[in-house]
PDB file of C-alpha atoms in Angstrom:
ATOM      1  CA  UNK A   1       0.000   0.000   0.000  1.00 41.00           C
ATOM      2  CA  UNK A   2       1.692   3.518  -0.673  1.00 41.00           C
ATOM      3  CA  UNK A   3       0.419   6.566   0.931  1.00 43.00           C
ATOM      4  CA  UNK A   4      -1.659   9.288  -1.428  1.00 41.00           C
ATOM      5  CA  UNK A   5      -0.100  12.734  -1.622  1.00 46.00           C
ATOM      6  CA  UNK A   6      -3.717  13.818  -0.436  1.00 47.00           C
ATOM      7  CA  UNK A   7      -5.379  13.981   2.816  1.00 48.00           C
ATOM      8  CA  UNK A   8      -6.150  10.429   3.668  1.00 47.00           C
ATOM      9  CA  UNK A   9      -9.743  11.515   5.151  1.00 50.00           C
ATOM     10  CA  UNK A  10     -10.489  12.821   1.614  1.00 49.00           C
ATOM     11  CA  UNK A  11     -10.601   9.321  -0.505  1.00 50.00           C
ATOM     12  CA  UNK A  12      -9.142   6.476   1.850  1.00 53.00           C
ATOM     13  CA  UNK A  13      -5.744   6.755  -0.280  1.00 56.00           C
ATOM     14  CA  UNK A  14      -7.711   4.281  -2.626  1.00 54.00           C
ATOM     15  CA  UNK A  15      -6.559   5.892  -5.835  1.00 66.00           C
ATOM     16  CA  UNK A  16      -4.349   2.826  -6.256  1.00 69.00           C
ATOM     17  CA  UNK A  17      -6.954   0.311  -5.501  1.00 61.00           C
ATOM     18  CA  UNK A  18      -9.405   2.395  -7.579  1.00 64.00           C
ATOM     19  CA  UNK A  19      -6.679   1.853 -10.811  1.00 72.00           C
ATOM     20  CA  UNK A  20      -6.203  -1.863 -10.619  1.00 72.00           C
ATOM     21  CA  UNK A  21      -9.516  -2.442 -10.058  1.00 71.00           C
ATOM     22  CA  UNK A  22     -11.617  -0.132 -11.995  1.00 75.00           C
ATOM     23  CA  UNK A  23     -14.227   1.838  -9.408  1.00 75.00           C
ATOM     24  CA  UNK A  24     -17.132  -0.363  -9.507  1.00 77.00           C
ATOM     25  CA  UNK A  25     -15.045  -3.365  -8.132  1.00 79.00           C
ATOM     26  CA  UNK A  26     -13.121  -0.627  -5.176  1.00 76.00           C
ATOM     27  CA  UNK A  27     -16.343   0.590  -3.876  1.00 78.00           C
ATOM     28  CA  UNK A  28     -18.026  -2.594  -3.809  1.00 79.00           C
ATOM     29  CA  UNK A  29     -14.604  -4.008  -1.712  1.00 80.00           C
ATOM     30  CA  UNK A  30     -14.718  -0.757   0.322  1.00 81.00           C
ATOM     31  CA  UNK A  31     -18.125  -0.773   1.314  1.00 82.00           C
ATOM     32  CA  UNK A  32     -17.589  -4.218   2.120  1.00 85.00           C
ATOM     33  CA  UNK A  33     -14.534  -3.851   3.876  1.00 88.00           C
ATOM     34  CA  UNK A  34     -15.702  -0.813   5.947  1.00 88.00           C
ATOM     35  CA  UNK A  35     -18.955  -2.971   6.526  1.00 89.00           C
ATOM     36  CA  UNK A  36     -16.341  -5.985   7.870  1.00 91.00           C
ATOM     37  CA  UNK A  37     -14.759  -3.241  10.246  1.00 92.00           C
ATOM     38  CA  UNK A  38     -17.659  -1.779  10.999  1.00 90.00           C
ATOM     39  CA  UNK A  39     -19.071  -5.538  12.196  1.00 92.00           C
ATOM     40  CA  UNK A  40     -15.503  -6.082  14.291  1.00 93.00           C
ATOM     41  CA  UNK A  41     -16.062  -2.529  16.156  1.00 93.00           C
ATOM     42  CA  UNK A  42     -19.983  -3.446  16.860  1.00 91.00           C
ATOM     43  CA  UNK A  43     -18.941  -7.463  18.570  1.00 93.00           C
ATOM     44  CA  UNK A  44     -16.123  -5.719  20.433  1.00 94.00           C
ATOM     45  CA  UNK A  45     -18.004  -3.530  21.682  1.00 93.00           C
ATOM     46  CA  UNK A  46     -20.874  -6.037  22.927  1.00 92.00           C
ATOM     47  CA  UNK A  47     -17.732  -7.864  24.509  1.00 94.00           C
ATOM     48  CA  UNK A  48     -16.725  -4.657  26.486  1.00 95.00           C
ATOM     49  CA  UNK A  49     -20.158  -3.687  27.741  1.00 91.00           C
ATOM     50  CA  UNK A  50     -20.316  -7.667  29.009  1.00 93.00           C
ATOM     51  CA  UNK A  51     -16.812  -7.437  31.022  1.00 94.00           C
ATOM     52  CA  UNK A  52     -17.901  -4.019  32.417  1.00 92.00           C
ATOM     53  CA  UNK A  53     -21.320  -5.275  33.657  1.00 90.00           C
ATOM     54  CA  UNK A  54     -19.784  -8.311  35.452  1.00 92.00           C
ATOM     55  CA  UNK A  55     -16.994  -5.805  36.779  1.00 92.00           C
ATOM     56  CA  UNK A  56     -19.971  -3.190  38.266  1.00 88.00           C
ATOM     57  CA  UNK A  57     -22.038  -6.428  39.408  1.00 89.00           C
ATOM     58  CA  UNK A  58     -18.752  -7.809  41.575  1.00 89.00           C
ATOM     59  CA  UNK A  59     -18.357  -4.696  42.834  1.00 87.00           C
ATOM     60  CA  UNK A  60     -22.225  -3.657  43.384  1.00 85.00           C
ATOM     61  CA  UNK A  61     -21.625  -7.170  45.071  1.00 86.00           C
ATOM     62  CA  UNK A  62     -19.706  -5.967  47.500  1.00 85.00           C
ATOM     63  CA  UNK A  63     -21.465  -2.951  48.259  1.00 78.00           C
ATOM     64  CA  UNK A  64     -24.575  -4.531  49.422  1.00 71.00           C
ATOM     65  CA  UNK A  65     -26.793  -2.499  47.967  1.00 77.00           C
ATOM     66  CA  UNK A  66     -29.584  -4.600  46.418  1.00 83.00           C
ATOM     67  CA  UNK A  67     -31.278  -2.389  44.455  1.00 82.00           C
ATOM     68  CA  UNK A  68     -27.908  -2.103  42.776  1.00 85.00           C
ATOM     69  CA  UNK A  69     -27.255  -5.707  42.180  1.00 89.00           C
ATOM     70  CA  UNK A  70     -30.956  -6.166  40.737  1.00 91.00           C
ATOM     71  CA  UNK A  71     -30.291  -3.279  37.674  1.00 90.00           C
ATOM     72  CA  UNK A  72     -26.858  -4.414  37.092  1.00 91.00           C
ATOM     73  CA  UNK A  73     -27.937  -8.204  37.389  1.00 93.00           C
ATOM     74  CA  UNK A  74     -30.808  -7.441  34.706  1.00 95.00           C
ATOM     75  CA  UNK A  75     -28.511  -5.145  32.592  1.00 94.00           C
ATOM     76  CA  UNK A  76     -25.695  -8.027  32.524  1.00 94.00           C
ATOM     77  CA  UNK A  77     -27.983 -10.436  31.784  1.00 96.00           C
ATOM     78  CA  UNK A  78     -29.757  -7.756  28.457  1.00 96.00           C
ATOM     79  CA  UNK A  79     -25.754  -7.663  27.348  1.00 95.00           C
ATOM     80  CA  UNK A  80     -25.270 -11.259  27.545  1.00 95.00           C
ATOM     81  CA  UNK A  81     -28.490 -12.052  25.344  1.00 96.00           C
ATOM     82  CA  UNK A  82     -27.418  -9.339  22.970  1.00 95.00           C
ATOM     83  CA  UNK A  83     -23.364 -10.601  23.039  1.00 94.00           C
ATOM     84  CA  UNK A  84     -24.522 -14.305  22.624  1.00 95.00           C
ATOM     85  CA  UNK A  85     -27.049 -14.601  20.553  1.00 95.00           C
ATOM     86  CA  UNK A  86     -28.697 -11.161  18.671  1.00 95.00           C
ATOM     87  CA  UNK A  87     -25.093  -9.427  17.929  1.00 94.00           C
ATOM     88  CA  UNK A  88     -24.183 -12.602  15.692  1.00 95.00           C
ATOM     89  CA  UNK A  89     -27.727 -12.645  13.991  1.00 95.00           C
ATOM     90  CA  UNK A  90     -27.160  -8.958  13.325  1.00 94.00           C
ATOM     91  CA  UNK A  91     -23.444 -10.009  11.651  1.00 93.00           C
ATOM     92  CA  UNK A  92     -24.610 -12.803   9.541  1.00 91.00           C
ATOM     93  CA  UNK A  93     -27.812 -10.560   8.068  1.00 91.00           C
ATOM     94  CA  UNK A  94     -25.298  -7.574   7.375  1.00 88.00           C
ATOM     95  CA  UNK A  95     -23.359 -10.283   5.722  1.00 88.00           C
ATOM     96  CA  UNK A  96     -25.828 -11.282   3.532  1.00 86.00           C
ATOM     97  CA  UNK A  97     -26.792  -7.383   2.462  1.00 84.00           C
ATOM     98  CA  UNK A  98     -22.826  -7.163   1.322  1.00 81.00           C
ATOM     99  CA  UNK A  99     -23.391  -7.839  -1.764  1.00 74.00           C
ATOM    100  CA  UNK A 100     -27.411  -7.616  -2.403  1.00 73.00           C
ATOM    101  CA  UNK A 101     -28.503  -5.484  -5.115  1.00 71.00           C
ATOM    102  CA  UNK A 102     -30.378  -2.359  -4.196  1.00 70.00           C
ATOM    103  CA  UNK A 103     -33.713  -4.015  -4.878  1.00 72.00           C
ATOM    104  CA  UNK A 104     -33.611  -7.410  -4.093  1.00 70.00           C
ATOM    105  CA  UNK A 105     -34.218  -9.401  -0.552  1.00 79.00           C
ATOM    106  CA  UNK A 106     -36.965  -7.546   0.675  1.00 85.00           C
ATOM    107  CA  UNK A 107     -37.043 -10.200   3.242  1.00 86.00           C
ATOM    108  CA  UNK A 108     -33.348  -9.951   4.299  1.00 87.00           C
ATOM    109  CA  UNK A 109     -33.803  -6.545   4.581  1.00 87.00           C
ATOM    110  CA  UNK A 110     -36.709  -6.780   7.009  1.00 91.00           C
ATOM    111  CA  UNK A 111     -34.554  -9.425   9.087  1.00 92.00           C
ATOM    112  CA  UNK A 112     -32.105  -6.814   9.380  1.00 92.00           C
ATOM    113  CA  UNK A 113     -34.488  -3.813  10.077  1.00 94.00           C
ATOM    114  CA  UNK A 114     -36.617  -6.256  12.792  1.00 97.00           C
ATOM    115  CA  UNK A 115     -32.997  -7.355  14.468  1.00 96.00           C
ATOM    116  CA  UNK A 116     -31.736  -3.498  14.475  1.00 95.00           C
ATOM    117  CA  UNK A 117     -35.419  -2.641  16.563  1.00 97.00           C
ATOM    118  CA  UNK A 118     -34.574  -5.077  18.904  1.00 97.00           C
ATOM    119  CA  UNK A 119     -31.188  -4.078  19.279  1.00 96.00           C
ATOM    120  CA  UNK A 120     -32.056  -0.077  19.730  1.00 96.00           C
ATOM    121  CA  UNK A 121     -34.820  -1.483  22.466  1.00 98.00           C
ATOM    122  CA  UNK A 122     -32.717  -3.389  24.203  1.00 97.00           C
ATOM    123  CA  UNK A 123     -30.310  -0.875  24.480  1.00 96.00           C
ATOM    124  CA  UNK A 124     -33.175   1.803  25.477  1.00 97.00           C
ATOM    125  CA  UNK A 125     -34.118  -0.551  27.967  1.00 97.00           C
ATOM    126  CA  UNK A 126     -30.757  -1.000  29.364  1.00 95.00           C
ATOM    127  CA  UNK A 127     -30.404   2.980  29.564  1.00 96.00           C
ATOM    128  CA  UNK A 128     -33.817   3.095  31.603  1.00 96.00           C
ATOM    129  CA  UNK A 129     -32.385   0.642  34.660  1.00 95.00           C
ATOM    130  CA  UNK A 130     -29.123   2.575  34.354  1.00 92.00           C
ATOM    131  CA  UNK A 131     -30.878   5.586  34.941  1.00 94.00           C
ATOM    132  CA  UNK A 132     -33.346   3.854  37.534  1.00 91.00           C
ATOM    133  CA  UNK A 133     -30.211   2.780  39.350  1.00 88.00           C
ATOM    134  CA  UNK A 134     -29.013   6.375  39.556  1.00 88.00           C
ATOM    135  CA  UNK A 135     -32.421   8.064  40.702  1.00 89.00           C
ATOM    136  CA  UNK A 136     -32.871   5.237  43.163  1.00 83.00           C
ATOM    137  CA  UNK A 137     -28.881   5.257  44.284  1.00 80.00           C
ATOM    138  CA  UNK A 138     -29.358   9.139  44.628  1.00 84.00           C
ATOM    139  CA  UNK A 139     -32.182   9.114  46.521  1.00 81.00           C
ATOM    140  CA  UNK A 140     -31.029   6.453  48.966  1.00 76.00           C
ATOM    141  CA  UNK A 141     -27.915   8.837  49.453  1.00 71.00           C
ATOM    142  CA  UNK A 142     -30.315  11.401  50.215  1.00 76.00           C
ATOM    143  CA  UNK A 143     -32.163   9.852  52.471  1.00 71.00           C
ATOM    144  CA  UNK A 144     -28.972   8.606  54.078  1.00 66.00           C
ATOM    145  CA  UNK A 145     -27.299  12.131  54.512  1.00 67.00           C
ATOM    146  CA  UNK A 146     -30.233  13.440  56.109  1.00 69.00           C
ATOM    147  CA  UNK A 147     -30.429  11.102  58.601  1.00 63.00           C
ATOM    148  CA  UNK A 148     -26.877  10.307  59.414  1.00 58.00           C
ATOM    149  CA  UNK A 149     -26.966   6.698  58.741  1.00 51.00           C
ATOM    150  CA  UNK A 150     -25.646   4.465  55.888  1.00 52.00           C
ATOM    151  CA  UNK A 151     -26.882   3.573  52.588  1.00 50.00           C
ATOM    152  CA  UNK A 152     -29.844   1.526  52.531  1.00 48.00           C
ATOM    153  CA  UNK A 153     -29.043  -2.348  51.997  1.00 49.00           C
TER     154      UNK A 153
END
């Protein structure tokens, strides 16, 4: 690969790529590349938000606090469903729209539309116990100040 003389946000330094191939073949190995990387970022990412739930749960854990344990318990368990099973669902329906002409698989399509909904809810529903947690977590702190003693259990 040898660098452009241009900025590389500008074309991807694909001028190269563009002349061996001719530019129907690059952007159809761009779009599938970037759609590969794209994928990658998207699984790690699933991975991550599993290791930091179990890392808040052992700690929540040792805090005591139930209400705590309960959100992060039901948020872990959201990210494990979504790490396990829906992320690679998503993957191998993105896969399949690689290299789908603009108007065919209606159905594939609608796979991939039905599994994104799920995934967005999910992740709205996830963001609603998170901010549960912190209205709850606040309020026990409250409570707590104003009475001297500790956090409720």
């Amino acid at each position: 690969h040898t660098r452009c003389s241009r900025d590389w946000s500008s074309d991807v330094c694909s001028s190269d790529l563009v002349d061996k191939l001719g530019s129907v073949k690059a952007r159809l190995l761009l779009r599938y590349l970037s759609s590969e990387l794209n994928r990658h970022f998207f699984c790690v990412a699933g991975w991550i938000g599993l290791g930091l739930g179990a890392a808040l749960l052992g700690m929540a854990t040792r805090l005591g606090s139930r209400q705590l344990k309960i959100g992060l318990g039901i948020m872990l368990a959201i990210s494990a469903a979504m790490a396990f099973y829906l992320t690679p669902q998503i993957v191998a329906v993105g896969r399949e729209l690689d290299f789908v002409a603009p108007d065919g698989s209606l159905a594939v399509r609608a796979a991939f539309g039905r599994l994104h909904g799920i995934y967005s809810s999910l992740e709205l529903v996830k963001l609603a116990i998170g901010l549960w947690m912190c209205w709850a977590l606040s309020r026990s702190a409250t409570s707590s100040a104003t009475t001297g003693g500790q956090l409720s259990h």
